[in-house]
């Protein structure tokens, strides 16, 4: 479980901001559910026999004898909230997005923590394959907007209640005489959920899996048609994908479409974003028979993909004070600029002019406003533009206009992407 410090926090904020902007454009609204849930919720949804429930949940019994846990994922809580709020009875096509910490007691490694953060989306009551394609398209668009292009999309259909039992029988028949060679986990899976054998990372199991029967040969007509239309829609949207019949997902609620956006940059933890359809889940958790589909992505994995580039804020204005009198006059000037949405730093009048300028350099300030006692007597300050080292004297009441003009009047080529992104927020504030 990691602390998240600067500068990662600002990357984090940018990711969350882009996510909410995009998801809202697609009609999703934010939902925040509690971190603590009844453990039973995940037993019934993620699955009693899944690794998440069997081995990874942080669960405990509280003083009131309630069996609780830290949520290991976001879908089941959103479904619970969708049912409890009554939205499942009154609204059609509800769409929610969420962001927050999830907890799984897995073996930590690069890209895998025990507390990690997901951003996810859930769409209810949209059964047609067009919904699957739209959800995948939205995920793809989000990753591209973040600047993440080197991921590959893999999709599969893992059938439905009608065709899955037949496929299970085929898998059981295939693995039965090889059972002794399966790893211990897969021996158990053969009885509990043979589909999960296909997901095993053990090399001996993997060698056997190559020849295992394909689900596509057992799909019912509805699953075949549904998957074909999802593919046609993705083709129409020019979204590249490969069909990987070995994607089965580790959570039991999925039916039909399952998908993963994968990277080869994070070692074993190669899934950046994953999701699928879960049509029976709302009914399973006590609601009406309403379909669901969604995805979630790991924020830490996105951050690893974005790399360690320190976001350089080219828009910092630094205020240096020469003397006690100047320090006393600084705050109204500084807050005036900040209230215009500008990023202003100062050292509270501490340190020599030299040390204040050193700090301005470290902050990569685009300008330093020097408050000198002589200039202040005439309501003036000095602006030093750090790029050119040019200085100018200006009147305090013109300061806000000078800097706002700098950012908004066509001088945009000197402004970095980071600042532009920031200004989108500030712009809203100004309006
Ligand atoms: P999941 O595949 O378990 O699906 O997790 C989704 C994403 O969360 C993964 O692709 C990965 O990026 C991230 N993730 C999972 N575990 C960890 C971890 N221990 N450390 C860091 N990142 C992790 C779900 O959770 C489903 N609820 C997704 C979904 C939403 N399906 C439909 N709607």
Coordinates of C-alpha atoms and ligand atoms in Angstrom, one line a residue:
X1 CA 0.0 0.0 0.0
X2 CA 1.7 3.1 -1.2
X3 CA 1.7 6.8 -0.4
X4 CA 1.0 8.9 -3.4
X5 CA 3.1 12.1 -3.3
X6 CA 3.8 15.0 -5.6
X7 CA 4.5 15.0 -8.5
X8 CA 2.4 11.8 -9.0
X9 CA -0.6 13.5 -7.4
X10 CA -0.9 16.0 -10.2
X11 CA -0.7 13.3 -12.8
X12 CA -3.4 11.6 -10.9
X13 CA -5.6 14.7 -10.9
X14 CA -5.1 15.0 -14.7
X15 CA -6.2 11.4 -15.2
X16 CA -9.3 11.8 -13.0
X17 CA -10.2 15.1 -14.7
X18 CA -9.9 13.6 -18.3
X19 CA -11.8 10.6 -17.1
X20 CA -14.7 12.6 -15.7
X21 CA -14.8 14.9 -18.7
X22 CA -15.0 12.1 -21.2
X23 CA -17.4 9.9 -19.2
X24 CA -19.8 12.7 -18.6
X25 CA -19.8 13.4 -22.4
X26 CA -21.0 9.8 -22.9
X27 CA -23.7 10.4 -20.3
X28 CA -22.2 8.8 -17.2
X29 CA -22.6 10.3 -13.8
X30 CA -20.3 9.9 -10.9
X31 CA -21.1 7.6 -8.0
X32 CA -19.1 7.2 -4.7
X33 CA -19.8 4.0 -2.8
X34 CA -18.3 3.1 0.6
X35 CA -15.0 1.4 0.9
X36 CA -16.4 -1.0 3.5
X37 CA -19.1 -3.4 2.2
X38 CA -20.7 -6.6 3.4
X39 CA -18.3 -9.4 2.4
X40 CA -21.4 -11.4 1.2
X41 CA -21.8 -8.9 -1.6
X42 CA -18.6 -10.2 -3.2
X43 CA -19.2 -13.8 -2.4
X44 CA -22.4 -13.6 -4.4
X45 CA -21.0 -11.5 -7.3
X46 CA -17.3 -12.0 -7.8
X47 CA -17.8 -15.7 -6.8
X48 CA -17.3 -17.9 -3.8
X49 CA -14.7 -19.9 -5.6
X50 CA -12.8 -17.0 -7.2
X51 CA -9.2 -16.2 -6.0
X52 CA -10.4 -12.7 -5.0
X53 CA -12.9 -14.1 -2.5
X54 CA -11.0 -17.2 -1.4
X55 CA -7.6 -15.6 -0.9
X56 CA -7.5 -11.9 -1.4
X57 CA -10.2 -10.1 0.5
X58 CA -9.5 -8.0 3.6
X59 CA -12.5 -9.2 5.6
X60 CA -13.3 -8.9 9.2
X61 CA -16.2 -9.3 11.7
X62 CA -17.0 -6.0 13.4
X63 CA -18.3 -5.4 16.9
X64 CA -21.9 -5.9 15.7
X65 CA -21.0 -9.3 14.3
X66 CA -21.3 -8.1 10.7
X67 CA -19.0 -9.8 8.3
X68 CA -17.5 -6.9 6.4
X69 CA -14.6 -6.3 4.0
X70 CA -12.7 -3.6 2.2
X71 CA -14.1 -3.6 -1.4
X72 CA -11.9 -5.6 -3.8
X73 CA -13.5 -4.1 -6.9
X74 CA -16.1 -1.6 -7.9
X75 CA -18.8 -3.3 -10.0
X76 CA -20.6 -5.2 -7.2
X77 CA -20.9 -2.1 -5.0
X78 CA -22.3 0.0 -7.9
X79 CA -24.8 -2.8 -8.7
X80 CA -25.8 -2.8 -5.0
X81 CA -26.2 1.0 -5.0
X82 CA -28.2 0.8 -8.3
X83 CA -30.6 -1.6 -6.7
X84 CA -30.8 0.0 -3.3
X85 CA -31.4 3.5 -4.7
X86 CA -34.3 2.2 -6.7
X87 CA -32.8 3.5 -10.0
X88 CA -33.1 0.0 -11.4
X89 CA -36.9 0.4 -11.2
X90 CA -37.3 3.9 -12.5
X91 CA -34.5 4.7 -14.9
X92 CA -33.6 3.1 -18.2
X93 CA -30.0 2.9 -19.2
X94 CA -28.3 4.2 -16.0
X95 CA -24.7 5.0 -16.4
X96 CA -22.2 5.4 -13.5
X97 CA -18.5 6.1 -13.2
X98 CA -16.4 5.8 -10.1
X99 CA -12.9 6.3 -8.9
X100 CA -11.3 5.1 -5.7
X101 CA -9.2 2.7 -3.7
X102 CA -9.8 -1.1 -4.0
X103 CA -8.1 -3.7 -1.8
X104 CA -6.8 -7.2 -2.7
X105 CA -4.2 -9.1 -0.6
X106 CA -2.2 -10.2 -3.6
X107 CA 1.6 -10.6 -3.8
X108 CA 2.8 -7.1 -4.4
X109 CA 5.0 -6.5 -7.5
X110 CA 5.4 -3.8 -10.2
X111 CA 1.9 -2.7 -11.2
X112 CA 0.3 -4.7 -8.4
X113 CA -0.5 -3.3 -5.0
X114 CA -2.7 -4.4 -2.1
X115 CA -4.4 -1.0 -2.1
X116 CA -4.8 0.1 -5.7
X117 CA -7.1 2.6 -7.4
X118 CA -9.6 2.0 -10.1
X119 CA -11.5 4.3 -12.4
X120 CA -14.5 2.4 -13.7
X121 CA -17.8 2.7 -15.6
X122 CA -20.9 0.7 -15.5
X123 CA -23.8 0.8 -17.9
X124 CA -27.1 -0.8 -17.0
X125 CA -30.1 -1.9 -19.2
X126 CA -28.3 -1.9 -22.5
X127 CA -28.5 -5.4 -24.0
X128 CA -27.5 -4.8 -27.6
X129 CA -24.0 -5.4 -28.9
X130 CA -23.8 -1.7 -29.8
X131 CA -23.5 -1.1 -26.0
X132 CA -20.5 -3.4 -25.8
X133 CA -18.9 -1.6 -28.7
X134 CA -19.6 1.9 -27.3
X135 CA -18.2 0.9 -23.9
X136 CA -15.0 -0.4 -25.5
X137 CA -14.8 2.7 -27.8
X138 CA -15.1 5.0 -24.8
X139 CA -12.3 3.1 -23.0
X140 CA -10.1 3.3 -26.1
X141 CA -10.8 7.0 -26.5
X142 CA -9.9 7.6 -22.9
X143 CA -6.6 5.9 -23.2
X144 CA -5.8 7.7 -26.4
X145 CA -6.7 11.1 -24.8
X146 CA -4.3 10.3 -22.0
X147 CA -1.6 9.7 -24.7
X148 CA -1.5 6.0 -24.2
X149 CA -1.5 4.3 -27.6
X150 CA 0.8 1.4 -27.2
X151 CA -1.8 -1.0 -25.8
X152 CA -3.5 -3.8 -27.6
X153 CA -7.2 -4.7 -27.2
X154 CA -8.1 -8.3 -26.8
X155 CA -11.7 -9.5 -26.8
X156 CA -13.6 -12.7 -26.3
X157 CA -17.1 -14.0 -25.6
X158 CA -17.4 -16.3 -22.6
X159 CA -20.9 -17.5 -23.5
X160 CA -24.0 -17.4 -21.4
X161 CA -26.0 -19.6 -19.1
X162 CA -27.4 -21.4 -22.2
X163 CA -24.2 -22.5 -23.8
X164 CA -21.7 -22.5 -20.9
X165 CA -22.8 -25.8 -19.3
X166 CA -22.1 -27.6 -22.6
X167 CA -18.6 -26.0 -22.8
X168 CA -17.9 -26.9 -19.2
X169 CA -18.6 -30.6 -20.0
X170 CA -16.2 -30.4 -23.0
X171 CA -13.5 -28.9 -20.8
X172 CA -14.0 -31.4 -18.1
X173 CA -13.8 -34.3 -20.6
X174 CA -10.6 -32.8 -22.1
X175 CA -8.8 -32.3 -18.8
X176 CA -10.1 -35.4 -17.0
X177 CA -7.4 -37.8 -18.0
X178 CA -4.7 -35.0 -17.6
X179 CA -5.9 -34.0 -14.1
X180 CA -2.9 -35.4 -12.3
X181 CA -0.6 -33.1 -14.3
X182 CA -2.6 -29.9 -13.6
X183 CA -1.4 -27.5 -10.8
X184 CA -3.2 -27.7 -7.5
X185 CA -5.3 -24.6 -8.3
X186 CA -6.4 -26.1 -11.6
X187 CA -7.3 -29.4 -10.0
X188 CA -9.7 -27.5 -7.8
X189 CA -10.9 -25.4 -10.8
X190 CA -11.7 -28.6 -12.7
X191 CA -14.4 -29.2 -10.2
X192 CA -15.4 -25.6 -9.4
X193 CA -15.0 -23.6 -12.6
X194 CA -13.2 -25.3 -15.4
X195 CA -13.2 -22.1 -17.5
X196 CA -10.6 -20.6 -15.1
X197 CA -8.1 -23.3 -16.1
X198 CA -7.7 -21.4 -19.4
X199 CA -6.4 -18.4 -17.4
X200 CA -3.7 -20.4 -15.5
X201 CA -0.1 -19.0 -15.7
X202 CA 1.5 -22.3 -14.7
X203 CA 3.7 -23.5 -17.6
X204 CA 2.6 -27.2 -17.4
X205 CA -1.1 -26.1 -17.4
X206 CA -0.4 -23.7 -20.3
X207 CA 1.1 -26.4 -22.4
X208 CA -2.1 -28.4 -22.0
X209 CA -4.4 -25.5 -22.5
X210 CA -3.1 -25.0 -26.1
X211 CA -5.1 -28.0 -27.2
X212 CA -8.2 -27.4 -25.1
X213 CA -11.5 -27.1 -27.0
X214 CA -12.5 -23.6 -28.0
X215 CA -15.6 -22.0 -26.5
X216 CA -16.5 -20.5 -29.9
X217 CA -17.4 -24.0 -31.1
X218 CA -20.0 -24.2 -28.3
X219 CA -21.5 -20.7 -28.4
X220 CA -25.3 -20.7 -28.7
X221 CA -26.7 -18.7 -31.7
X222 CA -27.4 -15.6 -29.6
X223 CA -23.9 -15.5 -28.3
X224 CA -22.5 -16.0 -31.8
X225 CA -24.6 -13.2 -33.3
X226 CA -23.9 -10.9 -30.3
X227 CA -20.1 -11.3 -30.6
X228 CA -20.1 -11.0 -34.4
X229 CA -22.0 -7.7 -34.1
X230 CA -19.6 -6.4 -31.4
X231 CA -16.7 -7.1 -33.9
X232 CA -18.6 -5.5 -36.8
X233 CA -19.2 -2.4 -34.7
X234 CA -15.5 -2.2 -33.6
X235 CA -14.4 -2.6 -37.3
X236 CA -16.8 0.2 -38.2
X237 CA -15.2 2.4 -35.5
X238 CA -11.7 1.5 -36.8
X239 CA -10.7 0.1 -33.4
X240 CA -8.1 -2.6 -33.7
X241 CA -8.5 -5.8 -31.6
X242 CA -7.6 -9.4 -31.6
X243 CA -9.9 -12.2 -30.5
X244 CA -8.3 -14.1 -27.7
X245 CA -10.3 -17.1 -26.8
X246 CA -8.3 -17.6 -23.7
X247 CA -9.6 -14.5 -22.0
X248 CA -11.9 -15.7 -19.3
X249 CA -11.6 -13.0 -16.5
X250 CA -11.0 -13.8 -12.9
X251 CA -14.4 -12.6 -11.6
X252 CA -17.4 -14.9 -12.0
X253 CA -20.1 -12.5 -13.0
X254 CA -19.1 -12.1 -16.7
X255 CA -21.2 -13.4 -19.6
X256 CA -20.6 -12.9 -23.3
X257 CA -18.2 -10.1 -24.1
X258 CA -15.0 -9.9 -22.1
X259 CA -12.2 -7.5 -23.0
X260 CA -8.7 -6.3 -21.9
X261 CA -6.4 -3.6 -22.9
X262 CA -2.9 -5.0 -22.5
X263 CA 0.6 -3.5 -22.5
X264 CA 3.9 -5.3 -22.8
X265 CA 5.6 -2.6 -20.6
X266 CA 4.5 -3.8 -17.2
X267 CA 5.8 -7.3 -17.0
X268 CA 3.3 -9.8 -15.7
X269 CA 0.8 -7.2 -14.8
X270 CA -0.1 -6.5 -18.4
X271 CA -3.8 -5.5 -18.1
X272 CA -4.3 -1.8 -17.9
X273 CA -8.0 -1.8 -18.3
X274 CA -10.4 -4.7 -18.3
X275 CA -14.1 -5.4 -18.3
X276 CA -17.1 -7.1 -19.8
X277 CA -20.8 -7.9 -19.8
X278 CA -22.5 -9.1 -16.6
X279 CA -26.1 -9.6 -17.5
X280 CA -27.2 -11.8 -14.6
X281 CA -25.6 -9.8 -11.8
X282 CA -28.4 -7.3 -11.0
X283 CA -30.9 -10.1 -10.6
X284 CA -28.4 -12.2 -8.6
X285 CA -28.0 -9.3 -6.2
X286 CA -31.8 -8.9 -5.7
X287 CA -32.7 -6.5 -8.5
X288 CA -34.8 -7.0 -11.6
X289 CA -33.4 -8.9 -14.6
X290 CA -31.4 -6.0 -16.1
X291 CA -28.2 -6.3 -18.1
X292 CA -24.9 -4.7 -17.2
X293 CA -21.6 -4.0 -18.9
X294 CA -18.5 -2.0 -17.8
X295 CA -14.8 -1.8 -17.2
X296 CA -12.2 -0.6 -14.7
X297 CA -8.7 0.4 -15.1
X298 CA -5.8 0.5 -12.6
X299 CA -4.7 4.1 -12.0
X300 CA -1.2 3.0 -10.8
X301 CA -0.7 1.1 -14.0
X302 CA -1.8 4.1 -16.1
X303 CA 0.8 6.2 -14.2
X304 CA 3.5 3.6 -14.8
X305 CA 2.7 3.8 -18.5
X306 CA 2.7 7.5 -18.6
X307 CA 6.3 7.4 -17.2
X308 CA 8.2 9.4 -14.7
X309 CA 8.2 12.7 -16.6
X310 CA 7.9 15.4 -13.9
X311 CA 5.1 17.6 -15.1
X312 CA 6.8 21.0 -15.6
X313 CA 4.4 23.7 -14.8
X314 CA 5.6 26.5 -17.1
X315 CA 2.9 28.8 -15.6
X316 CA 4.3 29.4 -12.1
X317 CA 4.6 33.0 -11.1
X318 CA 7.0 33.6 -8.2
X319 CA 6.7 36.6 -5.9
X320 CA 10.0 37.8 -4.3
X321 CA 9.9 40.3 -1.5
X322 CA 12.7 42.7 -0.8
X323 CA 12.4 43.6 2.9
X324 CA 9.8 43.5 5.6
X325 CA 7.6 46.3 4.3
X326 CA 7.3 44.5 0.9
X327 CA 6.5 41.2 2.7
X328 CA 3.6 42.9 4.5
X329 CA 2.1 44.1 1.2
X330 CA 2.5 40.8 -0.6
X331 CA -0.5 38.7 0.3
X332 CA -3.3 40.9 -1.3
X333 CA -1.3 40.9 -4.5
X334 CA -0.7 37.2 -4.4
X335 CA -4.2 36.2 -3.6
X336 CA -5.5 38.6 -6.3
X337 CA -3.5 36.7 -8.9
X338 CA -4.5 33.3 -7.5
X339 CA -8.2 34.2 -7.6
X340 CA -7.8 34.8 -11.3
X341 CA -6.8 31.1 -11.5
X342 CA -3.0 31.7 -11.7
X343 CA -0.4 29.5 -10.0
X344 CA 1.5 31.8 -7.7
X345 CA 4.3 30.7 -5.3
X346 CA 6.4 32.7 -2.8
X347 CA 8.6 32.1 0.2
X348 CA 6.6 34.2 2.8
X349 CA 9.3 36.9 2.7
X350 CA 11.9 34.5 4.0
X351 CA 15.5 34.4 2.6
X352 CA 17.7 36.8 0.6
X353 CA 16.8 38.0 -2.9
X354 CA 19.4 35.5 -4.1
X355 CA 17.8 32.5 -2.4
X356 CA 14.3 33.6 -3.5
X357 CA 15.5 33.7 -7.1
X358 CA 17.0 30.3 -6.7
X359 CA 13.7 29.0 -5.6
X360 CA 12.0 30.7 -8.5
X361 CA 14.4 28.8 -10.8
X362 CA 13.8 25.5 -9.1
X363 CA 10.0 26.0 -9.6
X364 CA 10.7 26.8 -13.3
X365 CA 8.8 30.0 -12.8
X366 CA 7.9 31.8 -16.0
X367 CA 8.1 35.2 -14.3
X368 CA 9.1 36.7 -11.0
X369 CA 7.3 39.6 -9.5
X370 CA 9.7 41.5 -7.4
X371 CA 8.2 43.6 -4.6
X372 CA 10.7 46.4 -3.8
X373 CA 10.1 49.0 -1.2
X374 CA 10.8 51.9 -3.5
X375 CA 8.5 50.7 -6.3
X376 CA 5.7 49.8 -3.8
X377 CA 5.7 53.4 -2.6
X378 CA 4.4 54.3 -6.1
X379 CA 2.1 51.2 -6.3
X380 CA 4.5 49.6 -8.7
X381 CA 6.3 46.2 -8.9
X382 CA 9.0 44.8 -11.2
X383 CA 8.2 41.8 -13.4
X384 CA 11.2 39.8 -14.5
X385 CA 10.4 37.4 -17.4
X386 CA 12.5 34.4 -16.8
X387 CA 12.8 33.3 -20.5
X388 CA 14.3 36.6 -21.7
X389 CA 15.6 37.9 -18.4
X390 CA 13.9 41.2 -19.4
X391 CA 12.4 43.3 -16.6
X392 CA 9.6 45.8 -16.7
X393 CA 8.0 48.0 -14.1
X394 CA 4.3 47.8 -13.9
X395 CA 1.5 49.1 -11.8
X396 CA 0.0 46.7 -9.2
X397 CA -3.5 47.1 -10.5
X398 CA -2.4 46.0 -14.0
X399 CA -0.8 42.8 -12.8
X400 CA -3.8 40.5 -13.2
X401 CA -4.5 41.7 -16.7
X402 CA -0.8 41.3 -17.8
X403 CA -0.7 37.7 -16.7
X404 CA -4.2 36.8 -17.9
X405 CA -3.3 38.4 -21.2
X406 CA -0.1 36.4 -21.4
X407 CA -2.1 33.1 -21.1
X408 CA -5.1 33.9 -23.1
X409 CA -4.1 36.4 -25.9
X410 CA -2.6 34.2 -28.5
X411 CA 0.7 33.6 -26.7
X412 CA -0.3 30.0 -26.4
X413 CA 2.7 28.5 -28.2
X414 CA 4.8 29.2 -25.1
X415 CA 2.4 27.3 -22.9
X416 CA 2.9 23.6 -22.2
X417 CA 0.2 21.0 -22.6
X418 CA 0.1 20.7 -18.8
X419 CA -0.8 24.3 -18.4
X420 CA -3.4 24.2 -21.1
X421 CA -5.0 21.3 -19.3
X422 CA -4.9 23.2 -16.1
X423 CA -6.3 26.3 -17.8
X424 CA -9.3 24.3 -18.9
X425 CA -10.2 24.0 -15.2
X426 CA -9.3 27.5 -14.4
X427 CA -11.3 28.7 -17.4
X428 CA -14.4 27.1 -15.9
X429 CA -13.6 28.9 -12.6
X430 CA -13.3 32.2 -14.3
X431 CA -16.6 31.9 -16.1
Ligands
LIG1 P1 -10.2 -6.5 -12.8 O1 -9.7 -7.1 -14.1 O2 -10.1 -7.3 -11.6 O3 -11.7 -6.1 -13.1 O4 -9.5 -5.1 -12.5 C1 -9.6 -4.1 -13.4 C2 -8.2 -3.4 -13.5 O5 -7.8 -3.0 -12.2 C3 -7.1 -4.3 -14.0 O6 -7.0 -4.3 -15.4 C4 -5.9 -3.5 -13.4 O7 -5.5 -2.5 -14.3 C5 -6.4 -3.0 -12.1 N1 -6.0 -3.8 -11.0 C6 -6.6 -5.0 -10.6 N2 -5.9 -5.5 -9.5 C7 -4.9 -4.6 -9.3 C8 -3.8 -4.6 -8.3 N3 -3.7 -5.5 -7.3 N4 -2.9 -3.6 -8.3 C9 -3.0 -2.7 -9.3 N5 -4.0 -2.6 -10.2 C10 -4.9 -3.6 -10.2 C11 -12.6 -5.5 -12.2 O8 -12.2 -5.2 -11.1 C12 -13.9 -5.4 -12.7 N6 -14.8 -4.8 -11.6 C13 -14.0 -4.5 -13.9 C14 -15.3 -4.3 -14.5 C15 -16.1 -3.2 -14.3 N7 -16.0 -5.2 -15.2 C16 -17.2 -4.7 -15.5 N8 -17.3 -3.5 -15.0

